[in-house]
CSV table of C-alpha atoms (C1' of nucleotides) in Angstrom, one decimal:
chain,number,residue,atom,x,y,z
M,60,MET,CA,31.6,-236.1,-25.5
M,61,ALA,CA,30.4,-234.1,-22.6
M,62,GLU,CA,33.4,-232.0,-23.1
M,63,HIS,CA,32.7,-231.5,-26.7
M,64,ARG,CA,29.2,-230.4,-25.9
M,65,THR,CA,30.5,-228.0,-23.3
M,66,THR,CA,32.9,-226.3,-25.6
M,67,ARG,CA,30.2,-226.1,-28.3
M,68,HIS,CA,27.9,-224.5,-25.8
M,69,GLN,CA,30.6,-222.1,-24.7
M,70,ALA,CA,31.3,-221.2,-28.3
M,71,ARG,CA,27.6,-220.6,-28.9
M,72,ALA,CA,27.3,-218.5,-25.8
M,73,ALA,CA,30.3,-216.5,-26.8
M,74,ALA,CA,28.9,-215.9,-30.2
M,75,ILE,CA,25.6,-214.8,-28.8
M,76,ARG,CA,27.4,-212.4,-26.5
M,77,GLN,CA,29.3,-211.0,-29.3
M,78,ILE,CA,26.3,-210.5,-31.5
M,79,LYS,CA,24.5,-208.7,-28.7
M,80,ASP,CA,27.4,-206.5,-28.0
M,81,GLU,CA,27.6,-205.5,-31.6
M,82,ALA,CA,23.9,-205.0,-31.7
M,83,ARG,CA,24.1,-202.7,-28.7
M,84,ARG,CA,26.8,-200.7,-30.4
M,85,GLN,CA,24.6,-200.2,-33.4
M,86,LEU,CA,21.7,-199.3,-31.1
M,87,ARG,CA,23.8,-196.6,-29.5
M,88,GLU,CA,24.9,-195.2,-32.8
M,89,ASP,CA,21.8,-195.3,-35.0
M,90,GLY,CA,18.8,-196.1,-32.8
M,91,VAL,CA,16.5,-199.1,-32.7
M,92,HIS,CA,15.0,-198.8,-36.2
M,93,ASN,CA,18.4,-198.8,-37.8
M,94,LEU,CA,19.3,-202.0,-36.1
M,95,SER,CA,19.4,-204.8,-38.6
M,96,LEU,CA,20.6,-208.4,-38.4
M,97,ARG,CA,22.5,-207.9,-41.6
M,98,GLY,CA,24.2,-204.9,-40.3
M,99,VAL,CA,25.3,-206.7,-37.2
M,100,ALA,CA,26.6,-209.6,-39.3
M,101,ARG,CA,28.4,-207.3,-41.7
M,102,SER,CA,30.2,-205.5,-38.8
M,103,MET,CA,31.2,-208.9,-37.4
M,104,GLY,CA,32.8,-210.0,-40.6
M,105,PHE,CA,30.5,-212.8,-41.5
M,106,VAL,CA,27.6,-213.3,-43.7
M,107,SER,CA,24.0,-212.4,-42.8
M,108,SER,CA,22.5,-215.8,-42.9
M,109,ALA,CA,25.0,-217.0,-40.2
M,110,ILE,CA,23.3,-214.9,-37.6
M,111,TYR,CA,20.1,-216.7,-38.0
M,112,ARG,CA,21.7,-219.7,-36.3
M,113,TYR,CA,21.6,-217.6,-33.1
M,114,PHE,CA,18.7,-215.3,-33.5
M,115,PRO,CA,15.8,-216.5,-35.7
M,116,SER,CA,14.6,-213.0,-36.3
M,117,ARG,CA,15.2,-209.4,-35.6
M,118,ASP,CA,12.5,-209.4,-33.0
M,119,GLU,CA,14.2,-212.2,-31.1
M,120,LEU,CA,17.4,-210.2,-31.0
M,121,LEU,CA,15.4,-207.2,-29.8
M,122,THR,CA,13.8,-209.3,-27.1
M,123,ALA,CA,17.2,-210.5,-25.9
M,124,LEU,CA,18.5,-206.9,-25.8
M,125,ILE,CA,15.4,-205.7,-23.9
M,126,ILE,CA,15.7,-208.5,-21.3
M,127,ASP,CA,19.4,-207.7,-20.9
M,128,ALA,CA,18.6,-204.0,-20.4
M,129,TYR,CA,15.9,-204.7,-17.8
M,130,ASP,CA,18.3,-207.1,-16.1
M,131,ALA,CA,21.2,-204.6,-16.1
M,132,LEU,CA,19.0,-201.8,-14.7
M,133,GLY,CA,17.5,-204.2,-12.2
M,134,GLU,CA,20.9,-205.3,-11.1
M,135,ALA,CA,22.1,-201.8,-10.8
M,136,ALA,CA,19.1,-201.0,-8.5
M,137,GLU,CA,19.6,-204.2,-6.4
M,138,GLN,CA,23.2,-203.5,-5.9
M,139,ALA,CA,22.6,-200.0,-4.9
M,140,ASP,CA,20.3,-201.1,-2.2
M,141,ASP,CA,21.7,-201.4,1.3
M,142,PRO,CA,19.2,-203.3,3.4
M,143,GLY,CA,20.9,-202.1,6.6
M,144,ALA,CA,20.5,-198.4,5.9
M,145,PRO,CA,17.5,-196.2,6.8
M,146,ARG,CA,14.7,-196.7,4.4
M,147,ALA,CA,14.6,-193.1,3.0
M,148,GLN,CA,18.3,-193.4,2.3
M,149,ARG,CA,17.8,-196.8,0.6
M,150,TRP,CA,15.1,-195.2,-1.6
M,151,ALA,CA,17.3,-192.3,-2.6
M,152,ARG,CA,20.3,-194.5,-3.4
M,153,VAL,CA,18.3,-196.8,-5.5
M,154,CYS,CA,16.7,-194.0,-7.5
M,155,ARG,CA,20.1,-192.4,-8.0
M,156,ALA,CA,21.4,-195.7,-9.3
M,157,VAL,CA,18.6,-195.9,-11.8
M,158,ARG,CA,19.3,-192.5,-13.1
M,159,ALA,CA,23.0,-193.1,-13.2
M,160,TRP,CA,22.4,-196.3,-15.2
M,161,ALA,CA,20.1,-194.5,-17.6
M,162,LEU,CA,22.6,-191.7,-18.2
M,163,ALA,CA,25.4,-194.2,-18.8
M,164,ASN,CA,23.2,-196.4,-21.1
M,165,PRO,CA,20.8,-194.1,-22.8
M,166,ALA,CA,20.1,-196.3,-25.8
M,167,GLU,CA,19.3,-199.2,-23.6
M,168,TYR,CA,17.1,-197.1,-21.4
M,169,MET,CA,15.2,-195.9,-24.4
M,170,LEU,CA,14.8,-199.4,-25.5
M,171,ILE,CA,12.8,-200.3,-22.4
M,172,TYR,CA,11.2,-197.0,-21.3
M,173,GLY,CA,11.1,-195.0,-24.6
M,174,SER,CA,8.6,-195.1,-27.4
M,175,PRO,CA,7.4,-198.6,-28.3
M,176,ILE,CA,9.0,-200.1,-31.3
M,177,PRO,CA,6.5,-200.2,-34.2
M,178,GLY,CA,5.7,-203.7,-35.2
M,179,TYR,CA,7.4,-205.2,-32.2
M,180,GLN,CA,5.3,-207.0,-29.5
M,181,ALA,CA,7.1,-207.9,-26.3
M,182,PRO,CA,6.7,-211.6,-25.4
M,183,ARG,CA,6.0,-212.8,-21.9
M,184,ASP,CA,9.7,-213.4,-21.2
M,185,THR,CA,10.3,-209.7,-20.7
M,186,VAL,CA,7.8,-209.4,-17.8
M,187,GLY,CA,9.9,-210.8,-15.1
M,188,PRO,CA,13.0,-208.7,-15.7
M,189,ALA,CA,10.9,-205.7,-16.2
M,190,THR,CA,9.7,-205.8,-12.6
M,191,ARG,CA,13.0,-205.9,-10.9
M,192,VAL,CA,13.3,-202.2,-10.2
M,193,ALA,CA,9.8,-202.0,-9.0
M,194,LYS,CA,10.4,-204.9,-6.8
M,195,VAL,CA,13.4,-203.2,-5.1
M,196,LEU,CA,11.5,-200.0,-4.5
M,197,THR,CA,8.4,-201.9,-3.2
M,198,THR,CA,10.5,-203.9,-0.8
M,199,ILE,CA,12.0,-200.8,0.7
M,200,ALA,CA,8.5,-199.4,1.2
M,201,GLU,CA,7.0,-202.7,2.5
M,202,ASP,CA,6.2,-201.4,5.9
M,203,ALA,CA,4.8,-198.0,4.8
M,204,PRO,CA,1.4,-197.2,6.1
M,205,ASP,CA,-1.8,-197.9,4.1
M,206,SER,CA,-4.0,-195.1,2.8
M,207,PRO,CA,-7.5,-195.1,1.4
M,208,LEU,CA,-8.1,-196.0,-2.2
M,209,SER,CA,-11.2,-196.4,-4.4
M,210,PRO,CA,-12.3,-200.0,-4.9
M,211,THR,CA,-10.9,-200.2,-8.5
M,212,LEU,CA,-7.6,-198.7,-7.5
M,213,ALA,CA,-7.4,-201.0,-4.4
M,214,LYS,CA,-7.9,-204.0,-6.6
M,215,GLN,CA,-5.3,-202.9,-9.1
M,216,MET,CA,-2.8,-202.2,-6.3
M,217,THR,CA,-3.5,-205.4,-4.5
M,218,ASP,CA,-2.8,-207.3,-7.7
M,219,THR,CA,0.3,-205.3,-8.4
M,220,ALA,CA,1.6,-206.1,-5.0
M,221,ALA,CA,0.8,-209.7,-5.5
M,222,ALA,CA,2.6,-209.8,-8.8
M,223,LEU,CA,5.6,-208.4,-7.0
M,224,ASP,CA,5.2,-211.0,-4.3
M,225,SER,CA,5.1,-208.3,-1.7
M,226,PRO,CA,3.0,-207.9,1.5
M,227,ILE,CA,2.9,-204.1,1.0
M,228,ALA,CA,-0.4,-202.4,1.7
M,229,PRO,CA,-2.4,-201.3,-1.4
M,230,GLY,CA,-2.3,-197.6,-0.4
M,231,ALA,CA,1.5,-197.8,0.0
M,232,MET,CA,1.8,-199.7,-3.3
M,233,ALA,CA,-0.1,-196.8,-5.0
M,234,ARG,CA,2.3,-194.3,-3.6
M,235,VAL,CA,5.3,-196.4,-4.8
M,236,VAL,CA,3.9,-196.7,-8.3
M,237,ARG,CA,3.3,-192.9,-8.4
M,238,ALA,CA,6.7,-192.2,-7.1
M,239,TRP,CA,8.3,-194.6,-9.6
M,240,THR,CA,6.4,-192.9,-12.5
M,241,GLN,CA,7.9,-189.6,-11.4
M,242,VAL,CA,11.4,-191.0,-11.1
M,243,SER,CA,11.2,-192.5,-14.5
M,244,GLY,CA,9.5,-189.3,-15.8
M,245,MET,CA,12.4,-187.2,-14.6
M,246,VAL,CA,15.0,-189.5,-16.1
M,247,SER,CA,13.1,-189.6,-19.4
M,248,PHE,CA,12.8,-185.8,-19.5
M,249,GLU,CA,16.5,-185.4,-18.8
M,250,LEU,CA,17.5,-188.0,-21.4
M,251,PHE,CA,15.0,-187.0,-24.1
M,252,GLY,CA,16.1,-183.4,-23.9
M,253,GLN,CA,13.1,-181.9,-22.3
M,254,PHE,CA,15.2,-180.1,-19.7
M,255,ARG,CA,17.6,-178.7,-22.3
M,256,GLY,CA,18.5,-175.1,-21.7
M,257,ALA,CA,16.6,-175.0,-18.4
M,258,ILE,CA,17.5,-177.6,-15.9
M,259,GLU,CA,21.1,-178.5,-16.7
M,260,PRO,CA,22.7,-180.3,-14.9
M,261,ALA,CA,19.7,-182.0,-13.4
M,262,ASP,CA,21.5,-183.6,-10.5
M,263,GLU,CA,20.2,-181.4,-7.8
M,264,PHE,CA,16.7,-181.3,-9.2
M,265,PHE,CA,16.6,-185.1,-9.3
M,266,ASP,CA,18.2,-185.6,-5.9
M,267,ALA,CA,15.9,-183.1,-4.2
M,268,ALA,CA,12.8,-184.6,-5.8
M,269,VAL,CA,13.8,-188.1,-4.9
M,270,ALA,CA,14.3,-187.2,-1.2
M,271,ASP,CA,10.9,-185.6,-1.1
M,272,LEU,CA,9.4,-188.7,-2.8
M,273,ALA,CA,10.8,-190.9,0.0
M,274,GLU,CA,8.8,-188.9,2.4
M,275,GLN,CA,5.7,-188.9,0.3
M,276,VAL,CA,5.9,-192.7,0.0
M,277,GLY,CA,6.0,-192.8,3.8
M,278,LEU,CA,9.6,-193.9,4.5
M,279,GLY,CA,10.1,-191.3,7.3
M,280,SER,CA,13.3,-189.3,7.0
G,236,MET,CA,-3.0,-158.9,-58.4
G,237,ALA,CA,-3.5,-158.9,-54.7
G,238,GLU,CA,-6.2,-161.4,-55.4
G,239,HIS,CA,-3.9,-163.5,-57.4
G,240,ARG,CA,-1.4,-163.6,-54.6
G,241,THR,CA,-4.1,-164.4,-52.1
G,242,THR,CA,-5.3,-167.4,-54.0
G,243,ARG,CA,-1.8,-168.6,-54.6
G,244,HIS,CA,-1.1,-168.3,-50.9
G,245,GLN,CA,-4.3,-170.1,-50.0
G,246,ALA,CA,-3.4,-172.9,-52.4
G,247,ARG,CA,0.0,-173.1,-50.9
G,248,ALA,CA,-1.3,-173.2,-47.4
G,249,ALA,CA,-3.8,-175.9,-48.4
G,250,ALA,CA,-1.1,-178.0,-50.0
G,251,ILE,CA,1.1,-177.7,-46.8
G,252,ARG,CA,-1.9,-178.7,-44.7
G,253,GLN,CA,-2.6,-181.7,-46.9
G,254,ILE,CA,1.0,-182.8,-46.8
G,255,LYS,CA,1.1,-182.6,-43.1
G,256,ASP,CA,-2.2,-184.4,-42.7
G,257,GLU,CA,-0.9,-187.3,-44.9
G,258,ALA,CA,2.4,-187.3,-43.0
G,259,ARG,CA,0.5,-187.6,-39.7
G,260,ARG,CA,-1.4,-190.5,-41.1
G,261,GLN,CA,1.8,-192.3,-42.0
G,262,LEU,CA,3.1,-191.4,-38.6
G,263,ARG,CA,0.2,-193.1,-36.9
G,264,GLU,CA,0.4,-196.1,-39.1
G,265,ASP,CA,4.1,-196.9,-39.2
G,266,GLY,CA,6.0,-194.7,-36.8
G,267,VAL,CA,8.4,-191.8,-37.3
G,268,HIS,CA,11.2,-193.8,-38.9
G,269,ASN,CA,8.9,-195.1,-41.7
G,270,LEU,CA,7.7,-191.6,-42.5
G,271,SER,CA,9.2,-190.8,-45.9
G,272,LEU,CA,8.7,-187.8,-48.2
G,273,ARG,CA,8.4,-190.2,-51.1
G,274,GLY,CA,5.6,-192.1,-49.4
G,275,VAL,CA,3.7,-188.9,-48.6
G,276,ALA,CA,4.1,-187.8,-52.2
G,277,ARG,CA,3.0,-191.1,-53.5
G,278,SER,CA,-0.1,-191.2,-51.4
G,279,MET,CA,-1.0,-187.8,-52.6
G,280,GLY,CA,-0.6,-188.6,-56.2
G,281,PHE,CA,2.4,-186.6,-57.1
G,282,VAL,CA,6.1,-187.0,-57.4
G,283,SER,CA,8.5,-186.8,-54.6
G,284,SER,CA,10.4,-183.8,-55.8
G,285,ALA,CA,7.3,-181.7,-55.8
G,286,ILE,CA,7.2,-181.8,-52.0
G,287,TYR,CA,10.4,-179.9,-51.8
G,288,ARG,CA,8.5,-176.7,-52.9
G,289,TYR,CA,6.9,-176.9,-49.5
G,290,PHE,CA,9.3,-178.6,-47.2
G,291,PRO,CA,13.0,-178.3,-48.1
G,292,SER,CA,13.9,-181.5,-46.3
G,293,ARG,CA,12.5,-184.4,-44.3
G,294,ASP,CA,13.7,-182.7,-41.1
G,295,GLU,CA,11.7,-179.5,-41.9
G,296,LEU,CA,8.6,-181.6,-42.3
G,297,LEU,CA,9.3,-183.3,-39.0
G,298,THR,CA,9.8,-179.9,-37.4
G,299,ALA,CA,6.5,-178.7,-38.7
G,300,LEU,CA,4.8,-181.8,-37.3
G,301,ILE,CA,6.5,-181.4,-33.9
G,302,ILE,CA,5.5,-177.8,-33.7
G,303,ASP,CA,1.9,-178.7,-34.6
G,304,ALA,CA,1.9,-181.4,-31.9
G,305,TYR,CA,3.1,-179.0,-29.3
G,306,ASP,CA,0.6,-176.4,-30.4
G,307,ALA,CA,-2.3,-178.9,-30.4
G,308,LEU,CA,-1.4,-180.2,-26.9
G,309,GLY,CA,-0.8,-176.6,-25.7
G,310,GLU,CA,-4.2,-175.6,-27.0
G,311,ALA,CA,-5.9,-178.5,-25.4
G,312,ALA,CA,-4.4,-177.5,-22.1
G,313,GLU,CA,-5.3,-173.9,-22.5
G,314,GLN,CA,-8.9,-174.6,-23.5
G,315,ALA,CA,-9.3,-177.0,-20.6
G,316,ASP,CA,-8.3,-174.2,-18.2
G,317,ASP,CA,-11.1,-172.3,-16.5
G,318,PRO,CA,-9.6,-169.3,-14.9
G,319,GLY,CA,-12.7,-168.8,-12.8
G,320,ALA,CA,-12.5,-172.1,-11.0
G,321,PRO,CA,-10.6,-173.0,-7.9
G,322,ARG,CA,-7.0,-173.6,-8.6
G,323,ALA,CA,-6.9,-177.3,-7.6
G,324,GLN,CA,-9.7,-177.9,-10.0
G,325,ARG,CA,-8.0,-176.0,-12.8
G,326,TRP,CA,-4.9,-178.1,-12.2
G,327,ALA,CA,-6.8,-181.4,-12.4
G,328,ARG,CA,-8.7,-180.4,-15.5
G,329,VAL,CA,-5.6,-179.3,-17.4
G,330,CYS,CA,-3.8,-182.5,-16.5
G,331,ARG,CA,-6.7,-184.6,-17.5
G,332,ALA,CA,-6.9,-182.7,-20.8
G,333,VAL,CA,-3.2,-183.4,-21.4
G,334,ARG,CA,-3.8,-187.1,-20.8
G,335,ALA,CA,-6.9,-187.2,-23.0
G,336,TRP,CA,-5.0,-185.5,-25.8
G,337,ALA,CA,-2.2,-188.0,-25.5
G,338,LEU,CA,-4.5,-191.0,-25.6
G,339,ALA,CA,-6.3,-189.6,-28.6
G,340,ASN,CA,-3.1,-188.7,-30.4
G,341,PRO,CA,-0.5,-191.2,-29.3
G,342,ALA,CA,1.8,-190.9,-32.4
G,343,GLU,CA,2.0,-187.2,-32.0
G,344,TYR,CA,2.6,-187.4,-28.3
G,345,MET,CA,5.4,-189.8,-28.9
G,346,LEU,CA,6.8,-187.4,-31.4
G,347,ILE,CA,7.3,-184.8,-28.8
G,348,TYR,CA,7.7,-186.7,-25.5
G,349,GLY,CA,9.0,-190.1,-26.7
G,350,SER,CA,12.5,-191.2,-27.6
G,351,PRO,CA,14.4,-188.6,-29.6
G,352,ILE,CA,14.6,-189.2,-33.4
G,353,PRO,CA,18.1,-190.3,-34.3
G,354,GLY,CA,19.8,-187.8,-36.5
G,355,TYR,CA,17.2,-185.1,-35.9
G,356,GLN,CA,18.1,-182.0,-34.1
G,357,ALA,CA,15.2,-179.8,-33.0
G,358,PRO,CA,15.6,-176.2,-34.1
G,359,ARG,CA,14.9,-173.1,-32.0
G,360,ASP,CA,11.4,-172.8,-33.5
G,361,THR,CA,10.1,-175.7,-31.4
G,362,VAL,CA,11.0,-174.1,-28.1
G,363,GLY,CA,8.1,-171.7,-27.9
G,364,PRO,CA,5.3,-174.1,-28.6
G,365,ALA,CA,7.0,-176.7,-26.4
G,366,THR,CA,6.4,-174.5,-23.3
G,367,ARG,CA,2.7,-173.9,-23.7
G,368,VAL,CA,1.6,-176.7,-21.3
G,369,ALA,CA,4.2,-175.7,-18.7
G,370,LYS,CA,3.0,-172.1,-19.0
G,371,VAL,CA,-0.6,-173.1,-18.3
G,372,LEU,CA,0.3,-175.1,-15.2
G,373,THR,CA,2.7,-172.4,-14.0
G,374,THR,CA,0.1,-169.8,-14.3
G,375,ILE,CA,-2.3,-171.8,-12.2
G,376,ALA,CA,0.3,-172.1,-9.5
G,377,GLU,CA,1.5,-168.6,-9.8
G,378,ASP,CA,0.5,-167.7,-6.2
G,379,ALA,CA,1.7,-170.9,-4.6
G,380,PRO,CA,4.1,-170.3,-1.7
G,381,ASP,CA,7.8,-170.4,-2.0
G,382,SER,CA,10.0,-173.1,-0.4
G,383,PRO,CA,13.7,-173.3,0.2
G,384,LEU,CA,16.0,-174.5,-2.6
G,385,SER,CA,19.7,-174.9,-3.0
G,386,PRO,CA,21.5,-172.0,-4.8
G,387,THR,CA,21.9,-174.0,-8.1
G,388,LEU,CA,18.3,-175.1,-8.1
G,389,ALA,CA,17.1,-171.6,-7.1
G,390,LYS,CA,18.9,-170.2,-10.1
G,391,GLN,CA,17.6,-172.8,-12.5
G,392,MET,CA,14.0,-172.3,-11.3
G,393,THR,CA,14.3,-168.5,-11.4
G,394,ASP,CA,15.5,-168.8,-15.0
G,395,THR,CA,12.7,-171.3,-15.9
G,396,ALA,CA,10.1,-168.9,-14.4
G,397,ALA,CA,11.6,-166.1,-16.4
G,398,ALA,CA,11.5,-168.1,-19.6
G,399,LEU,CA,7.8,-168.7,-18.9
G,400,ASP,CA,7.3,-165.1,-18.2
G,401,SER,CA,5.9,-165.9,-14.8
G,402,PRO,CA,6.2,-164.2,-11.4
G,403,ILE,CA,6.0,-167.5,-9.7
G,404,ALA,CA,8.4,-168.1,-6.7
G,405,PRO,CA,11.3,-170.4,-7.5
G,406,GLY,CA,10.3,-173.0,-4.9
G,407,ALA,CA,6.8,-173.2,-6.3
G,408,MET,CA,8.3,-173.4,-9.8
G,409,ALA,CA,10.3,-176.4,-8.7
G,410,ARG,CA,7.2,-178.1,-7.4
G,411,VAL,CA,5.4,-177.4,-10.7
G,412,VAL,CA,8.2,-178.9,-12.7
G,413,ARG,CA,8.3,-181.9,-10.5
G,414,ALA,CA,4.6,-182.4,-10.8
G,415,TRP,CA,4.7,-182.0,-14.5
G,416,THR,CA,7.4,-184.6,-14.8
G,417,GLN,CA,5.1,-187.0,-12.9
G,418,VAL,CA,2.1,-186.2,-15.1
G,419,SER,CA,4.1,-186.8,-18.2
G,420,GLY,CA,5.7,-189.8,-16.7
G,421,MET,CA,2.3,-191.4,-15.9
G,422,VAL,CA,1.0,-190.6,-19.4
G,423,SER,CA,4.1,-192.1,-21.0
G,424,PHE,CA,3.9,-195.2,-18.8
G,425,GLU,CA,0.3,-195.7,-19.9
G,426,LEU,CA,1.0,-195.0,-23.5
G,427,PHE,CA,4.2,-197.0,-23.8
G,428,GLY,CA,2.6,-200.0,-22.2
G,429,GLN,CA,4.4,-200.0,-18.9
G,430,PHE,CA,1.1,-200.4,-17.0
G,431,ARG,CA,-0.1,-203.3,-19.2
G,432,GLY,CA,-1.6,-206.1,-17.3
G,433,ALA,CA,-1.4,-204.1,-14.0
G,434,ILE,CA,-3.0,-200.7,-14.0
G,435,GLU,CA,-5.7,-200.9,-16.7
G,436,PRO,CA,-7.6,-198.7,-17.1
G,437,ALA,CA,-5.4,-196.0,-15.6
G,438,ASP,CA,-8.1,-193.4,-15.3
G,439,GLU,CA,-8.5,-193.6,-11.5
G,440,PHE,CA,-4.8,-194.0,-10.9
G,441,PHE,CA,-4.2,-190.8,-13.0
G,442,ASP,CA,-7.0,-188.8,-11.5
G,443,ALA,CA,-6.1,-189.6,-7.9
G,444,ALA,CA,-2.4,-188.8,-8.5
G,445,VAL,CA,-3.3,-185.5,-10.2
G,446,ALA,CA,-5.5,-184.5,-7.3
G,447,ASP,CA,-2.7,-185.2,-4.8
G,448,LEU,CA,-0.2,-183.3,-7.0
G,449,ALA,CA,-2.4,-180.2,-6.9
G,450,GLU,CA,-2.0,-180.3,-3.1
G,451,GLN,CA,1.7,-180.9,-3.2
G,452,VAL,CA,2.2,-178.0,-5.6
G,453,GLY,CA,0.4,-175.9,-3.0
G,454,LEU,CA,-3.0,-175.2,-4.7
G,455,GLY,CA,-5.0,-175.9,-1.6
G,456,SER,CA,-8.0,-178.1,-2.2
T,259,DG,C1',7.2,-166.9,-61.2
T,260,DT,C1',5.6,-170.7,-59.3
T,261,DC,C1',4.8,-175.1,-59.6
T,262,DT,C1',5.2,-180.2,-61.3
T,263,DA,C1',7.6,-183.9,-63.7
T,264,DT,C1',11.6,-186.3,-65.4
T,265,DA,C1',15.8,-188.1,-64.4
T,266,DA,C1',19.8,-188.8,-62.0
T,267,DC,C1',23.1,-189.5,-57.9
T,268,DT,C1',24.0,-191.8,-53.4
T,269,DG,C1',23.3,-195.2,-50.1
T,270,DG,C1',21.2,-198.9,-47.7
T,271,DA,C1',18.3,-203.2,-47.6
T,272,DT,C1',16.8,-207.2,-49.9
T,273,DA,C1',15.9,-211.4,-53.1
T,274,DG,C1',17.6,-214.7,-55.9
T,275,DA,C1',20.9,-216.9,-59.0
T,276,DC,C1',25.1,-219.0,-58.7
B,163,DG,C1',28.6,-218.1,-48.7
B,164,DT,C1',29.0,-214.7,-52.5
B,165,DC,C1',27.4,-211.7,-56.2
B,166,DT,C1',24.3,-209.2,-58.6
B,167,DA,C1',20.1,-207.0,-59.8
B,168,DT,C1',16.6,-204.5,-57.8
B,169,DC,C1',14.2,-201.5,-55.0
B,170,DC,C1',13.4,-197.6,-52.1
B,171,DA,C1',15.0,-193.8,-49.4
B,172,DG,C1',16.7,-188.5,-49.5
B,173,DT,C1',18.0,-185.2,-52.4
B,174,DT,C1',19.2,-182.3,-56.5
B,175,DA,C1',19.3,-180.3,-61.4
B,176,DT,C1',16.7,-179.3,-65.1
B,177,DA,C1',13.0,-178.8,-68.3
B,178,DG,C1',8.5,-177.6,-69.3
B,179,DA,C1',3.2,-176.3,-67.9
B,180,DC,C1',0.3,-172.7,-66.0
DNA sequence: GTCTATAACTGGATAGAC
DNA sequence: GTCTATCCAGTTATAGAC
């Protein structure tokens, strides 16, 4: 009986995986707003109602894809980090890994860092996976020196550091957040076509900026 | 006869304006992908085919909205600039104006700086208006000192400066582009909900970052 | 001549009968 | 689970109003 249950669970997990894979394919092809449960079902050769056994709504499927995207990006960042290396190098490697993942998975990057999906409200479950990249960057900068902040900003940064479970100083946290907005901003510009006709390829631009950011964050050279 | 032509032209311009206003309303309400010519026509009390007298296709309407958005943002930036003020102040004021415009017009900001619209290819006409903000920022930094760049980067930045019709040094151009990616990155993070629950409100975070960026670009204090 | 309205074609999503 | 009728999208051709 336990075996029965196991195979059933495995089958279910496999089905979910297949559905998500197909959904990701449609995401890449036509964008989020053309992603429909029915379309996924059709492409998989079964009837639309069958999919509701696995995802009760389009939003649930979206949430699963968003969590997967955050996790995949987070894992790419974590795996790129080499805790033995100098901190500035760690920073640069992680940032480059983020960009590489985004360029390899543009649709999924847009899903999490692009325009919000109208009518979709992200549930709590996405918060944890969403912080993984920030956590990696913050850990690298954990010993960076503090710097003065206004009271409001100091509180926000202390809270942010606490949410990331990090002993980083508020001033350093602020510099990490700023640097991260720039990294993400550069990746988004590149991916969304803002650099078209001007900064192509953007490899050197990105790498140079990231190296300088490491310094600005206070990771030495 | 000239009078006749004038009124006709005026009527036509008025119709175009009304169509775009209604389209913007729908954009705000339901997002780009729910923007339909039929819906616009319906809300305006006439039949869908009538719109084709003014916009030959949905994409043309989108292009018009995109150009308007770039122009509105560009004008907000230009009007915020006070050529008589110290450069660091000019920089901060323009950046704050950009953020203020984005917060006041989120749908239009997303139209130009959000995820690309699947199936839509921006025509050449959007390039000019798209550079207006960059032009303002570059002008402010025109006298900033040069800094060393790799050959590839130096060429890209020289070309960018040329496209903006600015005598700015390539190294300074690179710092402006970087700073601009960060400004836009911060605005996007705020608008797209990436700061939710952590950096709210983001006024102080933004203002402090922008002030530091002015320094990094090389605008003195 | 310039516009609007009617009607039609294609193609996808959807709801309900079976 | 399947089939069908319906609806709404973009777009076009054509006919008539001003």
